[in-house]
CSV table of N, CA, C and O in Angstrom, one decimal:
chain,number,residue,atom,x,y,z
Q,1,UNK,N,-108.4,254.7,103.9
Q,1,UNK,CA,-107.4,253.8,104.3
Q,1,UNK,C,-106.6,254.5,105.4
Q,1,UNK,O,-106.2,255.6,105.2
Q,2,UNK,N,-106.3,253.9,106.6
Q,2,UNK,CA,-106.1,253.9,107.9
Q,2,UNK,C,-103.9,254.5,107.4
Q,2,UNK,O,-103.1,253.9,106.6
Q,3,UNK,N,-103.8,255.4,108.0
Q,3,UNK,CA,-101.6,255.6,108.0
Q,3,UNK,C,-100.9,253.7,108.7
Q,3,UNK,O,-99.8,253.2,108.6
Q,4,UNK,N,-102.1,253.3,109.4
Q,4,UNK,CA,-101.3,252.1,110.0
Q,4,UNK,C,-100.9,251.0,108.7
Q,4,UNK,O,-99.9,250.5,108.4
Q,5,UNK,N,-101.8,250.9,108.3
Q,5,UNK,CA,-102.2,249.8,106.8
Q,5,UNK,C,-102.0,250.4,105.3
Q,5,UNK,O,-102.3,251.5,104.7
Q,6,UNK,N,-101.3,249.2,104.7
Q,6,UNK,CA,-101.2,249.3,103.5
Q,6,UNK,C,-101.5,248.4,102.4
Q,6,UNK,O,-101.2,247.2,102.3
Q,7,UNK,N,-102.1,249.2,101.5
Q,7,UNK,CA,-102.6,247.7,100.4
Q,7,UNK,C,-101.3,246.8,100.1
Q,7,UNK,O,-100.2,247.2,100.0
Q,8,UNK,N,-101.7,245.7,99.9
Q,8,UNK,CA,-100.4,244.7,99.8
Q,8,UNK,C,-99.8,244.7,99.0
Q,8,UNK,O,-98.7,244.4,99.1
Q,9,UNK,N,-100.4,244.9,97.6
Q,9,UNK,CA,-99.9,245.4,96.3
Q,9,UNK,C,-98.9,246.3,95.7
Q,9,UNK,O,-98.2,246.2,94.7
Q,10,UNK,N,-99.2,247.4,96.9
Q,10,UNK,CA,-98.8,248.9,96.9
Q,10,UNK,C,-97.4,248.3,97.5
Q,10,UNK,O,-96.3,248.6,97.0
Q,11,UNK,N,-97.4,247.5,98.7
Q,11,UNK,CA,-96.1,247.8,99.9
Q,11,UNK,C,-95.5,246.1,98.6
Q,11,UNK,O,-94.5,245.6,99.1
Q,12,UNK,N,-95.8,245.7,97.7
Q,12,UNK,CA,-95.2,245.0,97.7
Q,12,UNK,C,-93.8,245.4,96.2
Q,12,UNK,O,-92.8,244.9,95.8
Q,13,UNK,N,-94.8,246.4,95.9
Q,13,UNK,CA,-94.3,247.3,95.0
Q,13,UNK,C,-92.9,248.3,95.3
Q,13,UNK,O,-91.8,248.4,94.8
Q,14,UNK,N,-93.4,249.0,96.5
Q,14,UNK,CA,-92.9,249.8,97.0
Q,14,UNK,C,-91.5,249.2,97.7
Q,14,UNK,O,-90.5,249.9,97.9
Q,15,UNK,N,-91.6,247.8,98.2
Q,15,UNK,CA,-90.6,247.0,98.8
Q,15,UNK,C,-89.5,246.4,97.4
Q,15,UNK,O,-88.4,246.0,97.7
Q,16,UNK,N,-90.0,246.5,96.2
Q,16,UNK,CA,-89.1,246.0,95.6
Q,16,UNK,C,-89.2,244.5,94.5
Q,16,UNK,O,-88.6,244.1,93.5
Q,17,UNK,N,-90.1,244.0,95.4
Q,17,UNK,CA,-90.3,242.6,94.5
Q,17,UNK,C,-90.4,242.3,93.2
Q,17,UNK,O,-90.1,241.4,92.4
Q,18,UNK,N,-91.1,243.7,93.2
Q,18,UNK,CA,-92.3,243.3,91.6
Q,18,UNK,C,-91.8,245.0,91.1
Q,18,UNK,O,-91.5,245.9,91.9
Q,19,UNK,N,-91.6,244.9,89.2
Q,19,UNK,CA,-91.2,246.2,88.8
Q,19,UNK,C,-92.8,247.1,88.6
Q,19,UNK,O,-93.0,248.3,88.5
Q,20,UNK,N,-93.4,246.1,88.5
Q,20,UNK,CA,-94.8,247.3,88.6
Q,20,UNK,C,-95.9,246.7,89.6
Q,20,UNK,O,-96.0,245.7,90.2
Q,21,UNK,N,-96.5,247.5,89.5
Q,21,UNK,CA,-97.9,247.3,90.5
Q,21,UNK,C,-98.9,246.6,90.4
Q,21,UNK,O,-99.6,246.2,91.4
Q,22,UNK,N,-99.2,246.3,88.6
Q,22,UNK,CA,-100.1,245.4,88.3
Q,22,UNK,C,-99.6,244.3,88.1
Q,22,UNK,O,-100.3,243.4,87.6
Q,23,UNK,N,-98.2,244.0,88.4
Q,23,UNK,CA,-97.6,242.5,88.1
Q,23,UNK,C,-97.7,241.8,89.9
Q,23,UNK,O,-97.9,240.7,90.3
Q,24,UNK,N,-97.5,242.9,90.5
Q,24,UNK,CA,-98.0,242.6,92.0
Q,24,UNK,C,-99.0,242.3,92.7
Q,24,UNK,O,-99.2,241.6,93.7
Q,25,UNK,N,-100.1,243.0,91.5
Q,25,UNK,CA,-101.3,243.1,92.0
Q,25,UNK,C,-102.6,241.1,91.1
Q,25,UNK,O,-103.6,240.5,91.4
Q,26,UNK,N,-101.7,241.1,90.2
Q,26,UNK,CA,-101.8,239.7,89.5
Q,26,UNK,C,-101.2,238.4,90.5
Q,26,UNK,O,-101.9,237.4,90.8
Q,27,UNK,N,-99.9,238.5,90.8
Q,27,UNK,CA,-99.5,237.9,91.8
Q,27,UNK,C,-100.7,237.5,93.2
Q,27,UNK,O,-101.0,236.4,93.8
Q,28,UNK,N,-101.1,238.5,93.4
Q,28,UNK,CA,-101.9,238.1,95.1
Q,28,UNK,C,-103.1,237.6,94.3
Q,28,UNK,O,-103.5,236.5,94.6
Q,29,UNK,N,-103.8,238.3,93.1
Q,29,UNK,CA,-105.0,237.4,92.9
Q,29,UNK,C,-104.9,236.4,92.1
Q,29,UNK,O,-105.9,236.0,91.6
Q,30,UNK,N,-103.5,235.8,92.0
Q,30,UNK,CA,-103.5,233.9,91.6
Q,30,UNK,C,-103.5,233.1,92.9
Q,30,UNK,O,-103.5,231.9,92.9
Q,31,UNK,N,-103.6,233.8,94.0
Q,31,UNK,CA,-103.5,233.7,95.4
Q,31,UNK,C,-101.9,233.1,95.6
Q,31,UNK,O,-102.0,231.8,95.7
Q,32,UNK,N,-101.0,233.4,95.6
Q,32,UNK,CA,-99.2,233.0,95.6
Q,32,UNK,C,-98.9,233.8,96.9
Q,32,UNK,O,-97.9,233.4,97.4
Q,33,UNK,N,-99.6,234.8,97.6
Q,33,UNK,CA,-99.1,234.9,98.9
Q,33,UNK,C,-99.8,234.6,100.0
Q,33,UNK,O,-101.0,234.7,100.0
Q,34,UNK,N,-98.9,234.2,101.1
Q,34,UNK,CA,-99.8,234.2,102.8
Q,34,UNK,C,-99.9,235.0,103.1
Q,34,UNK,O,-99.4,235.8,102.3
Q,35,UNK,N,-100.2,235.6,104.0
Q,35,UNK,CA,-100.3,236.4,105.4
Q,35,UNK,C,-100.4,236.0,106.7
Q,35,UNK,O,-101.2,235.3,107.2
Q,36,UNK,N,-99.4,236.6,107.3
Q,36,UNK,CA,-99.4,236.0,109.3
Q,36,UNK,C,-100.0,237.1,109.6
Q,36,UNK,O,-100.0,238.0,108.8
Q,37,UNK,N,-100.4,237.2,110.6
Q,37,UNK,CA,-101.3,238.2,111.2
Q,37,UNK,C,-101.6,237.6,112.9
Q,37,UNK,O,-102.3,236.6,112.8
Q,38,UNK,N,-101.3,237.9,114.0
Q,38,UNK,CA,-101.5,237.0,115.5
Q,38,UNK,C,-101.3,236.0,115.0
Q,38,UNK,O,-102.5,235.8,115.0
Q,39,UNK,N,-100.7,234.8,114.3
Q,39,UNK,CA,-100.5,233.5,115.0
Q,39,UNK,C,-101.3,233.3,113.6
Q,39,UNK,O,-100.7,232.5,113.0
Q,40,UNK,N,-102.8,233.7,112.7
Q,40,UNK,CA,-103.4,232.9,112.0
Q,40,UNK,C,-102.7,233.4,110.5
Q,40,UNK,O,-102.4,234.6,110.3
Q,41,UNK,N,-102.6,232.2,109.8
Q,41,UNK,CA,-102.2,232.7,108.2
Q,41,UNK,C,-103.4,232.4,107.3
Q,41,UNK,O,-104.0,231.3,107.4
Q,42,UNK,N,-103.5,233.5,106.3
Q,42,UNK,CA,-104.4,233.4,105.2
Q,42,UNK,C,-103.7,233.5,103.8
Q,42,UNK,O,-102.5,233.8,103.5
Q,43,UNK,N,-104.5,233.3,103.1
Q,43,UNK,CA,-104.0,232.9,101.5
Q,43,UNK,C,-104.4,234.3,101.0
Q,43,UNK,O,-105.5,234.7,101.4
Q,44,UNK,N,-103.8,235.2,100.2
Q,44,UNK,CA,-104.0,236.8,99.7
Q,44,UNK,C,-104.8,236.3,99.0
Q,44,UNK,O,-104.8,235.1,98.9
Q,45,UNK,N,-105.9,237.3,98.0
Q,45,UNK,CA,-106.8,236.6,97.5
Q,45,UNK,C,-106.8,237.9,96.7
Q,45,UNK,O,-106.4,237.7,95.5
Q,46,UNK,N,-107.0,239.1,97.0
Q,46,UNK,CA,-107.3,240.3,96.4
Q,46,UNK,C,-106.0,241.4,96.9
Q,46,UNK,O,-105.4,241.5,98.0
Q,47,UNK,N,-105.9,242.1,95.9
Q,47,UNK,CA,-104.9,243.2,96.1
Q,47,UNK,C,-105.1,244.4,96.5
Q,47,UNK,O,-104.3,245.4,96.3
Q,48,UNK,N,-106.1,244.4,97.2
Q,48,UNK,CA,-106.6,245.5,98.1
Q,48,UNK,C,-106.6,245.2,100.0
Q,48,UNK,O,-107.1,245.9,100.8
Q,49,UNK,N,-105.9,244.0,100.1
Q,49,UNK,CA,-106.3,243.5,101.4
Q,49,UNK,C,-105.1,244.1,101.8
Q,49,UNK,O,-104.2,244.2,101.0
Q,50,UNK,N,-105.0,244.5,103.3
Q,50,UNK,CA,-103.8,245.1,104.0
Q,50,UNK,C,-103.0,244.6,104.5
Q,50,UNK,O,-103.2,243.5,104.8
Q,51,UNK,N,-101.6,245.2,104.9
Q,51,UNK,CA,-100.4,244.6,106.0
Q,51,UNK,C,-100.5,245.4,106.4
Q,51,UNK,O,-101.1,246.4,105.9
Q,52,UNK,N,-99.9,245.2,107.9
Q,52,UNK,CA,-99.5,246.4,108.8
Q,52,UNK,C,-98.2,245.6,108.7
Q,52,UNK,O,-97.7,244.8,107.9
Q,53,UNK,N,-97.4,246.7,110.5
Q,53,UNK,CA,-96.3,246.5,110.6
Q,53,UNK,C,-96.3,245.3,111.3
Q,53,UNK,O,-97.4,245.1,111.9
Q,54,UNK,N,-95.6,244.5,111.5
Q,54,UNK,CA,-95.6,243.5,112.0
Q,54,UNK,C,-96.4,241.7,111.2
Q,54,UNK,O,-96.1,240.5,111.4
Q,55,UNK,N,-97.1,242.1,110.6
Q,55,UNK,CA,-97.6,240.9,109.5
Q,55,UNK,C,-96.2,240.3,109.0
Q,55,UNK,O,-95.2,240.9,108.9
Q,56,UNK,N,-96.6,239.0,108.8
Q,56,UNK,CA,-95.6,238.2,107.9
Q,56,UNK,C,-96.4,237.9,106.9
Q,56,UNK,O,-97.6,237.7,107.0
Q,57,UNK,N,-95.5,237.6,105.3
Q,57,UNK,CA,-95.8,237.6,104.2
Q,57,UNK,C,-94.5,236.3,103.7
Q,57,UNK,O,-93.3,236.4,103.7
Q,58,UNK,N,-95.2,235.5,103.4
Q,58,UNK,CA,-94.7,234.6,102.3
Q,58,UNK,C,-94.9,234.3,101.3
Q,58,UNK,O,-96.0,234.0,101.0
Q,59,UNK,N,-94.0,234.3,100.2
Q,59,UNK,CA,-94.2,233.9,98.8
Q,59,UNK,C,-93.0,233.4,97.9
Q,59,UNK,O,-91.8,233.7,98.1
Q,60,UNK,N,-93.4,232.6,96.9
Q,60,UNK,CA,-92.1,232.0,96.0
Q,60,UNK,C,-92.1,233.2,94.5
Q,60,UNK,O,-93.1,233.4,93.8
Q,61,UNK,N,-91.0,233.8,94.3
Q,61,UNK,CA,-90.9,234.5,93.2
Q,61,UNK,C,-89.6,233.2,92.7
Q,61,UNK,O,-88.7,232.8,93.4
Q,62,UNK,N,-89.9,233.0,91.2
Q,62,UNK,CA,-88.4,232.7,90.8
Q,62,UNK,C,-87.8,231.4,91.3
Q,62,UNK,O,-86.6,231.2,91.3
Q,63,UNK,N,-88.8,230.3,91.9
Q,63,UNK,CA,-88.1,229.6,92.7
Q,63,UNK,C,-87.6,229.6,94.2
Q,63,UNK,O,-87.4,228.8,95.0
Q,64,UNK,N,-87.6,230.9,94.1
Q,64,UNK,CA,-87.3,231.2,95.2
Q,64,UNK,C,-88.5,231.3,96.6
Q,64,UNK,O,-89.5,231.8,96.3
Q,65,UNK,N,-88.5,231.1,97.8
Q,65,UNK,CA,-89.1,231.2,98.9
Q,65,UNK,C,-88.6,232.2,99.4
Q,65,UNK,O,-87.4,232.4,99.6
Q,66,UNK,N,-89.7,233.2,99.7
Q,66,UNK,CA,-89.3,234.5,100.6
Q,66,UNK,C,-90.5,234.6,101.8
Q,66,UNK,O,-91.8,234.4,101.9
Q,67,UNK,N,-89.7,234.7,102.6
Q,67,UNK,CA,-90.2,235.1,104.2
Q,67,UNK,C,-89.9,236.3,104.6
Q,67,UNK,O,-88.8,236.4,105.0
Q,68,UNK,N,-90.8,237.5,104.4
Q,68,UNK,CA,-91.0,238.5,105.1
Q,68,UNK,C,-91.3,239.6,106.2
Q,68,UNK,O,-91.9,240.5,105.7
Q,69,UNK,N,-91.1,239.8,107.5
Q,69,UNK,CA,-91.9,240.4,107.8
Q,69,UNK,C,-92.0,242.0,107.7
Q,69,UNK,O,-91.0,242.6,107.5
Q,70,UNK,N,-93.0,242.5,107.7
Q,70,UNK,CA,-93.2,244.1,107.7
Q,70,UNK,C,-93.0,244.6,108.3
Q,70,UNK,O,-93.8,244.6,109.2
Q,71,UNK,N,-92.0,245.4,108.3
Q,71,UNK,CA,-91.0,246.5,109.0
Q,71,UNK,C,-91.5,248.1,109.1
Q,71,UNK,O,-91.3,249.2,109.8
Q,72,UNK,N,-92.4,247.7,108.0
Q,72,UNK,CA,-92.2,249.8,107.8
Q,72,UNK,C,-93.3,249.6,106.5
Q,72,UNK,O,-93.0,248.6,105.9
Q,73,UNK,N,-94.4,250.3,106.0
Q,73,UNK,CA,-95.0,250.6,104.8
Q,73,UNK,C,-94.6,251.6,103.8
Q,73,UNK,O,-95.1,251.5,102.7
Q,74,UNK,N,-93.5,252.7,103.9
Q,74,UNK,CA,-93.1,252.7,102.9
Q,74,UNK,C,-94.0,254.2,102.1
Q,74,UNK,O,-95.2,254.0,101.7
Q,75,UNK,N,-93.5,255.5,102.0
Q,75,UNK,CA,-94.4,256.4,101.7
Q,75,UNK,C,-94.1,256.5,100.0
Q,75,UNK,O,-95.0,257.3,99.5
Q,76,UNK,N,-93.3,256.0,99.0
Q,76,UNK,CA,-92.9,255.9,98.0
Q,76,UNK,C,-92.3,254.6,97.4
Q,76,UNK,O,-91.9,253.8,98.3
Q,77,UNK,N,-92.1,254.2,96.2
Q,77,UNK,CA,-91.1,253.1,95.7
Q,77,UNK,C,-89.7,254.0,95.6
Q,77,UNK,O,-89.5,254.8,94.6
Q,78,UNK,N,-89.1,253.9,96.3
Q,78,UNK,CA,-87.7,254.5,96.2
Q,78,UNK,C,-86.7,253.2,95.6
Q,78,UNK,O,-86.9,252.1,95.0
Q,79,UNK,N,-85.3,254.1,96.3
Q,79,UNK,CA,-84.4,253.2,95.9
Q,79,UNK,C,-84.0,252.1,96.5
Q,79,UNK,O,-84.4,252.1,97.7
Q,80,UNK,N,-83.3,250.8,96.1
Q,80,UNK,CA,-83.2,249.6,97.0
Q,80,UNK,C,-82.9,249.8,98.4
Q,80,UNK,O,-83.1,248.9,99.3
Q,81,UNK,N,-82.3,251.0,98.8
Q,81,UNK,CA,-81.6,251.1,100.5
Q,81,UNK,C,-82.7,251.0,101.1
Q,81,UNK,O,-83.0,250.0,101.8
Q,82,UNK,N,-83.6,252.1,101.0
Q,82,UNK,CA,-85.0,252.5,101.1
Q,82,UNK,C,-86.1,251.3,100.6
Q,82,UNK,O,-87.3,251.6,100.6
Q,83,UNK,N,-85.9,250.5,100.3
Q,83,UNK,CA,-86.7,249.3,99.9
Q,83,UNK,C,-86.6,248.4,101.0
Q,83,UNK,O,-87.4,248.2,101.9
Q,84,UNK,N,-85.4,248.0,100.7
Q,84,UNK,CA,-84.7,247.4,102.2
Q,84,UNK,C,-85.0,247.6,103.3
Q,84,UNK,O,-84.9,246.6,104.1
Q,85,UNK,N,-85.5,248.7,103.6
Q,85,UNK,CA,-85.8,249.0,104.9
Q,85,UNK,C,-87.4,248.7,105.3
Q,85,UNK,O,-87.8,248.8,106.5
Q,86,UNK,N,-88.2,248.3,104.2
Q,86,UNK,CA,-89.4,247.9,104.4
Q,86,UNK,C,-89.8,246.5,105.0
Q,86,UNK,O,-91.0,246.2,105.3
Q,87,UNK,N,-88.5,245.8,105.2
Q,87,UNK,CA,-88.9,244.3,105.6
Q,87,UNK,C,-87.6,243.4,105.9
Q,87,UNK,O,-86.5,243.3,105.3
Q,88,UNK,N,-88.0,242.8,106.9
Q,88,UNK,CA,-86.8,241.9,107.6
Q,88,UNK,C,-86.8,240.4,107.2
Q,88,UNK,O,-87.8,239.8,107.5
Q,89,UNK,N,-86.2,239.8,106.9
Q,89,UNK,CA,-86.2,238.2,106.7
Q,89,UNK,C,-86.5,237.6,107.8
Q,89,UNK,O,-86.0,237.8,108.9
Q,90,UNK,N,-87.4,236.6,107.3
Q,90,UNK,CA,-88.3,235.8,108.6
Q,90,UNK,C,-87.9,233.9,108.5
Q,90,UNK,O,-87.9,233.3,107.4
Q,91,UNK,N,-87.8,233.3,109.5
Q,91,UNK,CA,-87.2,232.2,109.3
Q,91,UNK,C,-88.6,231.6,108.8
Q,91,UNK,O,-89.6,232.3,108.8
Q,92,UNK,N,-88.6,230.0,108.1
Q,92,UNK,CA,-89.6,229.6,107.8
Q,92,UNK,C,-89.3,228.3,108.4
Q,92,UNK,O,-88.3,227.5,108.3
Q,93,UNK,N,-90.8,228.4,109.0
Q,93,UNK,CA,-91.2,226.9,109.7
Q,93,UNK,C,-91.6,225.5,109.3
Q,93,UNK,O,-91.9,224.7,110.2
């Protein structure tokens, strides 16, 4: 695996969403997230598939709609500051 790319599982972990990895990694294979990538969006399918920086990621946790984009991948699950810094809110179209 490439320093540019991160399994989506891993960064979605590492970002905070999900308290573990396999509840993250259940999540993308019910297929519950998108991916933007140039302009085309796909449906996550497997928890091995990558983001880079700049990918948008949508998903509903909780009722809630989250629009993400990827800021940063993230060398650990740290603390929320450091979570935080993994991703910017993205307006939804």
């Amino acid at each position: 695996m490439s320093e540019e790319s991160c399994r989506v599982d891993v960064w979605l972990w590492r970002a905070r969403f999900f308290k573990t990895r396999s509840l993250a990694a259940r999540f993308v294979e019910d297929g519950r997230v998108r991916l933007t990538r140039g302009g085309t969006e796909t449906r996550l399918d497997k928890p091995s598939r990558s983001v880079k920086v700049g990918d948008g990621l949508v998903f509903a946790i909780g009722g809630r709609l989250i629009a993400v984009a990827v800021e940063a991948l993230g060398e650990r699950r740290g603390p929320a500051s450091e979570a935080r810094a993994l991703h910017s809110p993205l307006q939804i179209s």
